[in-house]
Amino acid sequence: MELLQKLKKNYDEWTRITPQGLLYDRALFWLFVILLLIGLIAVTSASIPYSSRLFNDPFYFAKRDALYVCLSLATCYSMLYLPSERLERWHAKIFWVAVALLVAVLFIGTSVNGAKRWISLGILNFQPAEFAKLALTCFLASYFTRRYDEVRGRKFSAVKPFIVMGVMGMFLLVQPDMGSTVVLFVITFCMLFIVGAHFFQFILLVATGVLLGAWLIISASYRLKRFTGFLDPFKDPYGTGFQLTNSLMAFGRGEITGEGLGNSIQKLDYLPEAHTDFIMAIIGEEFGLIGIIIVVTLLGLLIFRALKIGKESLILEQRFRGFFALGIGFWIFFQGFVNLGMALGMLPTKGLTFPLVSYGGSSIIIMSATIGILLRIDHENRLLRAGQARLRDD
């Protein structure tokens, strides 16, 4: 009986809007830190053979990832001191900075495997696409707050938001980066749905998205090969299906409990750059199904907290905070879903990282900034609710 009461109390604490007596969401913070540490351990294990071969230093990528984790924690901490009102006021500037970076990378960017997506900053190769996701989410949150009645009332209210998204998408496709373009599309689509735009628009958007996606796949031979390779990777296991077949073998070797930390075979240059997009395959091989379930559960709980913060903001009639938090939640969910689906062979391979776990300075730092924004929004909600409670008491 006591156990049931304790479980109920813990459940109420998790689901209650703004737990009493706290100034920030402790659960969100610790989920963020745990995922960062899991990522650091997984990247260290997965990158040792690759680091040894390229740099004669088995911990080259591990040391860089540790630096990124430290920078991420600092970024998250600094965002706690940035009021959401200021982000709302700066939404246009943030958007145009992101567009300028997307243009700049085409001229001064570093080319890797035929794609120009990174700007070298010495210790960090900055990827403007990651900042673009944050900038678009902030811009749309402000736009939907200012044009709330218009978006809900007009039949073609989705046109302007998708024109804004299309500006970024156009520069991303030139890099080329179709994966990030799809993420921007999904963020815009989901935020429109939450705002309450006319339903028939979503049918048109889905149809348009499918047609554009099909055209982009067919128009580029490498995308078409990647798509057909995903449908049957073992048809060409040494060509288009090379990464996916080795990823599937990694999951197969891991079974339920895994081979143990450091005992992956696929990371021995069988699965190229396993510490980046296919980090979940190495986690699956070394920690098995149990390890995958733990990581997915932790990310799922983090997304739940983001959506809860967004819901609370809307209840408090803080629309910008609510739309921003919900947009971040959709972004994290979709990117994690695509990365894991890609590693499991359920989706075509795309260059999207698993949030807070995969190696990548830009991805980890920008994602950490979003966690800091969520913590700040939650803190402001708690202060607002405490103020309302005092007024009622008075």
Coordinates of C-alpha atoms in Angstrom, one line a residue:
M1 CA 0.0 0.0 0.0
E2 CA 2.8 2.4 0.9
L3 CA 4.5 1.5 -2.4
L4 CA 1.4 2.4 -4.4
Q5 CA 1.0 5.7 -2.5
K6 CA 4.7 6.5 -3.2
L7 CA 4.3 5.7 -6.9
K8 CA 1.2 7.8 -7.1
K9 CA 3.0 10.7 -5.4
N10 CA 5.9 10.4 -7.9
Y11 CA 3.5 10.3 -10.8
D12 CA 1.7 13.4 -9.6
E13 CA 5.0 15.2 -9.2
W14 CA 6.0 14.3 -12.8
T15 CA 2.7 15.3 -14.3
R16 CA 1.7 18.3 -12.1
I17 CA 2.1 21.6 -13.7
T18 CA 5.0 23.4 -12.0
P19 CA 5.8 21.2 -8.9
Q20 CA 5.6 23.3 -5.8
G21 CA 8.7 24.8 -4.1
L22 CA 11.1 24.5 -7.1
L23 CA 12.5 27.2 -9.4
Y24 CA 13.4 24.9 -12.3
D25 CA 12.6 21.5 -13.8
R26 CA 15.0 19.2 -12.1
A27 CA 13.9 16.2 -14.1
L28 CA 14.5 17.9 -17.4
F29 CA 18.0 19.0 -16.3
W30 CA 19.1 15.5 -15.1
L31 CA 17.7 13.8 -18.3
F32 CA 19.7 16.3 -20.3
V33 CA 22.9 15.6 -18.3
I34 CA 22.5 11.8 -18.4
L35 CA 22.0 11.8 -22.1
L36 CA 25.1 13.9 -22.6
L37 CA 27.1 11.4 -20.4
I38 CA 25.7 8.4 -22.2
G39 CA 26.7 10.0 -25.5
L40 CA 30.2 10.8 -24.3
I41 CA 30.7 7.1 -23.2
A42 CA 29.2 5.8 -26.5
V43 CA 31.3 8.1 -28.7
T44 CA 34.5 7.2 -26.8
S45 CA 33.9 3.5 -27.3
A46 CA 32.7 3.8 -31.0
S47 CA 35.5 6.2 -32.1
I48 CA 38.6 4.5 -30.7
P49 CA 39.5 2.4 -33.9
Y50 CA 38.7 5.3 -36.2
S51 CA 40.7 7.8 -34.1
S52 CA 43.7 5.4 -33.9
R53 CA 43.8 5.0 -37.7
L54 CA 43.4 8.6 -38.7
F55 CA 45.3 10.4 -35.9
N56 CA 47.3 7.8 -34.1
D57 CA 45.4 8.8 -31.0
P58 CA 42.6 6.5 -29.8
F59 CA 40.9 9.3 -27.8
Y60 CA 41.1 12.0 -30.4
F61 CA 37.3 12.2 -30.9
A62 CA 36.6 11.4 -27.3
K63 CA 38.6 14.4 -26.1
R64 CA 36.8 16.6 -28.6
D65 CA 33.4 15.3 -27.6
A66 CA 34.3 15.9 -23.9
L67 CA 35.1 19.5 -24.9
Y68 CA 31.7 19.8 -26.7
V69 CA 29.9 18.5 -23.6
C70 CA 31.6 21.2 -21.5
L71 CA 30.7 23.9 -24.0
S72 CA 27.2 22.5 -24.1
L73 CA 26.8 22.7 -20.4
A74 CA 28.1 26.3 -20.5
T75 CA 25.7 27.1 -23.3
C76 CA 22.7 25.7 -21.5
Y77 CA 23.7 27.6 -18.3
S78 CA 24.1 30.9 -20.3
M79 CA 20.6 30.5 -21.9
L80 CA 19.1 30.3 -18.4
Y81 CA 19.8 34.1 -18.1
L82 CA 18.2 35.0 -21.4
P83 CA 14.5 36.0 -20.9
S84 CA 12.1 34.6 -23.4
E85 CA 10.8 38.1 -24.0
R86 CA 14.1 39.0 -25.5
L87 CA 14.1 36.0 -27.8
E88 CA 10.7 37.0 -28.9
R89 CA 11.9 40.5 -29.6
W90 CA 15.0 39.2 -31.5
H91 CA 13.1 36.6 -33.6
A92 CA 13.7 38.4 -36.9
K93 CA 17.4 39.1 -36.2
I94 CA 17.9 35.5 -35.2
F95 CA 16.2 34.3 -38.4
W96 CA 18.3 36.6 -40.7
V97 CA 21.5 35.6 -39.0
A98 CA 20.7 31.9 -39.7
V99 CA 19.9 32.7 -43.3
A100 CA 23.2 34.6 -43.6
L101 CA 25.1 31.7 -42.2
L102 CA 23.4 29.3 -44.6
V103 CA 24.5 31.6 -47.5
A104 CA 28.0 32.0 -46.1
V105 CA 28.6 28.3 -45.8
L106 CA 28.2 27.9 -49.5
F107 CA 31.2 30.2 -50.1
I108 CA 33.5 29.7 -47.1
G109 CA 32.3 26.3 -45.9
T110 CA 34.4 23.1 -45.6
S111 CA 33.4 20.3 -48.0
V112 CA 33.1 16.8 -46.6
N113 CA 32.0 13.9 -48.8
G114 CA 30.8 16.3 -51.4
A115 CA 28.6 18.4 -49.1
K116 CA 29.4 21.9 -48.0
R117 CA 27.7 22.1 -44.6
W118 CA 30.4 23.2 -42.1
I119 CA 32.2 26.4 -41.3
S120 CA 35.6 25.8 -39.7
L121 CA 36.0 27.6 -36.3
G122 CA 39.3 25.8 -35.3
I123 CA 38.2 23.4 -32.5
L124 CA 34.7 23.3 -33.9
N125 CA 33.2 22.8 -37.4
F126 CA 30.0 24.8 -37.1
Q127 CA 27.0 23.5 -39.0
P128 CA 24.6 26.4 -39.8
A129 CA 21.8 24.0 -40.4
E130 CA 21.6 23.2 -36.7
F131 CA 21.2 26.9 -35.8
A132 CA 18.6 27.3 -38.6
K133 CA 16.3 24.8 -36.9
L134 CA 16.4 26.8 -33.7
A135 CA 16.0 30.1 -35.5
L136 CA 13.0 28.9 -37.5
T137 CA 11.3 27.5 -34.3
C138 CA 11.8 30.9 -32.6
F139 CA 10.6 32.9 -35.7
L140 CA 7.5 30.7 -36.1
A141 CA 6.7 30.9 -32.3
S142 CA 6.7 34.7 -32.6
Y143 CA 4.8 34.8 -35.9
F144 CA 2.0 32.5 -34.6
T145 CA 1.8 34.6 -31.4
R146 CA 1.4 37.9 -33.4
R147 CA -0.9 36.4 -36.1
Y148 CA -2.8 33.9 -33.9
D149 CA -6.3 34.9 -35.1
E150 CA -5.2 35.2 -38.7
V151 CA -3.6 31.8 -38.8
R152 CA -6.6 30.2 -37.2
G153 CA -9.1 32.1 -39.3
R154 CA -7.7 32.2 -42.9
K155 CA -7.9 29.3 -45.2
F156 CA -4.4 29.7 -46.6
S157 CA -2.7 30.8 -43.5
A158 CA 0.1 28.2 -44.0
V159 CA 1.5 30.0 -47.1
K160 CA 3.6 32.6 -45.2
P161 CA 5.2 30.2 -42.7
F162 CA 6.1 27.8 -45.5
I163 CA 7.6 30.6 -47.6
V164 CA 9.8 31.4 -44.6
M165 CA 10.7 27.8 -44.2
G166 CA 11.3 27.5 -48.0
V167 CA 13.9 30.3 -47.9
M168 CA 16.0 28.3 -45.5
G169 CA 15.2 25.0 -47.2
M170 CA 16.4 26.4 -50.5
F171 CA 19.9 27.1 -49.2
L172 CA 20.0 23.8 -47.3
L173 CA 19.2 21.9 -50.5
V174 CA 22.1 23.7 -52.3
Q175 CA 24.6 22.3 -49.7
P176 CA 23.0 19.7 -50.2
D177 CA 21.2 18.7 -46.9
M178 CA 17.8 17.2 -47.6
G179 CA 17.6 15.8 -44.0
S180 CA 17.6 19.2 -42.3
T181 CA 15.1 20.5 -44.9
V182 CA 12.7 17.8 -43.9
V183 CA 13.2 18.6 -40.2
L184 CA 12.3 22.3 -40.9
F185 CA 9.2 21.1 -42.9
V186 CA 8.1 18.9 -40.0
I187 CA 8.7 21.6 -37.4
T188 CA 6.5 24.1 -39.4
F189 CA 3.8 21.5 -40.0
C190 CA 3.5 20.5 -36.4
M191 CA 3.5 24.1 -35.0
L192 CA 0.8 25.0 -37.5
F193 CA -1.2 22.0 -36.2
I194 CA -0.9 23.1 -32.6
V195 CA -1.9 26.7 -33.4
G196 CA -5.1 25.3 -35.0
A197 CA -4.9 26.2 -38.7
H198 CA -7.6 24.9 -41.0
F199 CA -7.4 21.1 -41.4
F200 CA -7.7 21.0 -45.2
Q201 CA -4.3 22.8 -45.4
F202 CA -2.6 19.9 -43.8
I203 CA -3.9 17.5 -46.5
L204 CA -2.4 19.9 -49.1
L205 CA 0.8 20.2 -47.2
V206 CA 1.2 16.4 -46.9
A207 CA 0.5 15.9 -50.6
T208 CA 2.9 18.8 -51.5
G209 CA 5.6 17.4 -49.2
V210 CA 5.3 13.9 -50.6
L211 CA 5.5 15.2 -54.2
L212 CA 8.5 17.5 -53.5
G213 CA 10.3 14.7 -51.6
A214 CA 9.7 12.3 -54.5
W215 CA 11.0 14.8 -57.0
L216 CA 14.1 15.6 -54.9
I217 CA 14.8 11.8 -54.6
I218 CA 14.3 11.2 -58.3
S219 CA 16.2 14.3 -59.5
A220 CA 19.5 13.3 -57.8
S221 CA 21.0 9.9 -58.6
Y222 CA 22.8 9.5 -55.2
R223 CA 19.5 10.2 -53.4
L224 CA 17.7 7.6 -55.6
K225 CA 20.4 5.0 -54.9
R226 CA 20.2 5.7 -51.2
F227 CA 16.5 5.3 -51.2
T228 CA 16.5 2.0 -53.2
G229 CA 19.4 0.8 -51.1
F230 CA 17.3 1.4 -47.9
L231 CA 14.5 -0.8 -49.4
D232 CA 16.8 -3.8 -49.8
P233 CA 20.3 -3.1 -48.4
F234 CA 21.5 -6.6 -48.7
K235 CA 21.0 -6.5 -52.5
D236 CA 24.2 -4.4 -52.7
P237 CA 25.9 -4.9 -49.3
Y238 CA 29.3 -3.5 -50.4
G239 CA 27.8 -0.5 -52.2
T240 CA 24.7 1.5 -51.5
G241 CA 23.7 -0.8 -48.6
F242 CA 27.1 -0.9 -46.9
Q243 CA 26.3 1.3 -43.9
L244 CA 22.8 -0.1 -43.3
T245 CA 23.8 -3.7 -43.6
N246 CA 26.6 -3.2 -41.0
S247 CA 24.2 -1.3 -38.8
L248 CA 21.7 -4.1 -38.9
M249 CA 24.4 -6.6 -38.1
A250 CA 25.5 -4.5 -35.1
F251 CA 21.9 -4.7 -33.7
G252 CA 21.8 -8.4 -34.4
R253 CA 25.0 -9.1 -32.5
G254 CA 23.8 -7.1 -29.5
E255 CA 20.6 -9.1 -29.1
I256 CA 19.1 -8.4 -25.7
T257 CA 21.9 -7.6 -23.3
G258 CA 24.7 -6.7 -25.7
E259 CA 28.4 -7.7 -26.1
G260 CA 29.6 -5.3 -23.4
L261 CA 31.1 -1.9 -23.4
G262 CA 34.1 -1.7 -25.9
N263 CA 33.3 -5.1 -27.5
S264 CA 31.7 -3.9 -30.7
I265 CA 33.1 -5.4 -33.9
Q266 CA 31.2 -3.2 -36.3
K267 CA 33.1 -0.1 -35.1
L268 CA 36.4 -1.7 -36.3
D269 CA 36.0 0.2 -39.6
Y270 CA 33.1 -2.0 -40.8
L271 CA 30.6 0.7 -40.0
P272 CA 32.1 4.0 -41.3
E273 CA 32.3 6.9 -38.7
A274 CA 30.1 4.9 -36.3
H275 CA 30.4 7.6 -33.7
T276 CA 28.2 10.1 -35.7
D277 CA 24.9 9.1 -37.4
F278 CA 25.1 5.4 -36.5
I279 CA 25.9 5.8 -32.8
M280 CA 22.7 3.9 -31.9
A281 CA 23.9 0.9 -33.8
I282 CA 27.0 0.7 -31.6
I283 CA 24.9 1.2 -28.4
G284 CA 22.7 -1.6 -29.7
E285 CA 25.7 -3.9 -30.3
E286 CA 27.4 -3.2 -27.0
F287 CA 24.4 -2.8 -24.7
G288 CA 21.7 -4.7 -26.6
L289 CA 18.0 -4.1 -26.7
I290 CA 18.1 -3.0 -23.1
G291 CA 20.5 -0.2 -23.8
I292 CA 18.4 1.0 -26.7
I293 CA 15.3 1.0 -24.6
I294 CA 17.0 3.0 -21.9
V295 CA 18.3 5.7 -24.2
V296 CA 15.0 6.0 -26.1
T297 CA 13.1 6.1 -22.8
L298 CA 15.3 8.9 -21.5
L299 CA 14.9 10.9 -24.7
G300 CA 11.1 10.2 -24.6
L301 CA 10.9 11.5 -21.0
L302 CA 12.9 14.6 -22.0
I303 CA 10.4 15.3 -24.9
F304 CA 7.5 14.7 -22.5
R305 CA 8.9 17.5 -20.2
A306 CA 9.3 19.8 -23.2
L307 CA 5.7 19.3 -24.3
K308 CA 4.5 19.7 -20.7
I309 CA 6.3 23.0 -20.4
G310 CA 4.7 24.1 -23.7
K311 CA 1.3 23.1 -22.5
E312 CA 1.7 24.9 -19.2
S313 CA 2.8 28.1 -21.1
L314 CA -0.4 28.0 -23.2
I315 CA -2.5 27.5 -20.1
L316 CA -0.9 30.6 -18.6
E317 CA -1.7 32.4 -21.9
Q318 CA 2.0 32.8 -22.7
R319 CA 1.7 31.8 -26.4
F320 CA 5.3 32.5 -27.5
R321 CA 6.7 30.4 -24.7
G322 CA 4.2 27.7 -25.4
F323 CA 4.7 27.5 -29.2
F324 CA 8.5 27.7 -28.8
A325 CA 8.6 24.9 -26.2
L326 CA 6.2 22.7 -28.3
G327 CA 8.3 23.3 -31.5
I328 CA 11.4 22.3 -29.7
G329 CA 9.7 19.1 -28.5
F330 CA 8.6 18.2 -32.0
W331 CA 12.1 18.9 -33.3
I332 CA 13.8 16.7 -30.8
F333 CA 11.3 13.9 -31.3
F334 CA 11.4 13.9 -35.1
Q335 CA 15.2 14.0 -35.3
G336 CA 15.6 11.2 -32.8
F337 CA 12.9 9.1 -34.5
V338 CA 14.6 9.6 -38.0
N339 CA 18.1 8.7 -36.6
L340 CA 17.0 5.5 -34.9
G341 CA 14.7 4.6 -37.8
M342 CA 17.6 5.1 -40.2
A343 CA 19.9 2.9 -38.1
L344 CA 17.3 0.2 -37.9
G345 CA 16.6 0.2 -41.6
M346 CA 13.1 1.6 -41.3
L347 CA 13.9 4.9 -43.0
P348 CA 16.4 6.0 -45.7
T349 CA 19.9 7.0 -44.4
K350 CA 20.1 10.7 -43.7
G351 CA 22.8 12.8 -42.0
L352 CA 20.8 13.5 -38.8
T353 CA 22.3 13.0 -35.4
F354 CA 20.6 11.4 -32.4
P355 CA 19.9 14.3 -30.1
L356 CA 22.6 14.8 -27.3
V357 CA 24.2 11.4 -28.0
S358 CA 25.8 11.4 -31.4
Y359 CA 29.2 13.1 -32.0
G360 CA 28.9 16.6 -33.4
G361 CA 29.8 19.9 -31.8
S362 CA 27.1 22.0 -33.6
S363 CA 24.3 19.5 -32.9
I364 CA 25.2 19.0 -29.2
I365 CA 25.7 22.7 -28.5
I366 CA 22.6 23.9 -30.3
M367 CA 20.5 21.2 -28.7
S368 CA 21.8 22.2 -25.3
A369 CA 20.8 25.8 -26.0
T370 CA 17.3 24.5 -26.6
I371 CA 17.3 22.7 -23.2
G372 CA 18.5 26.0 -21.6
I373 CA 15.6 27.8 -23.3
L374 CA 13.1 25.2 -22.0
L375 CA 14.5 25.5 -18.5
R376 CA 14.2 29.3 -18.7
I377 CA 10.6 29.1 -20.0
D378 CA 9.7 26.7 -17.2
H379 CA 11.3 29.0 -14.6
E380 CA 9.3 32.0 -15.9
N381 CA 6.1 29.9 -15.8
R382 CA 6.8 29.0 -12.2
L383 CA 7.4 32.6 -11.2
L384 CA 4.2 33.7 -13.0
R385 CA 2.1 31.0 -11.3
A386 CA 3.6 31.8 -7.9
G387 CA 2.7 35.5 -8.5
Q388 CA -0.9 34.5 -9.5
A389 CA -1.2 32.4 -6.3
R390 CA -0.1 35.3 -4.1
L391 CA -2.7 37.6 -5.8
R392 CA -5.4 35.0 -5.0
D393 CA -4.2 34.8 -1.4
D394 CA -4.3 38.5 -1.0

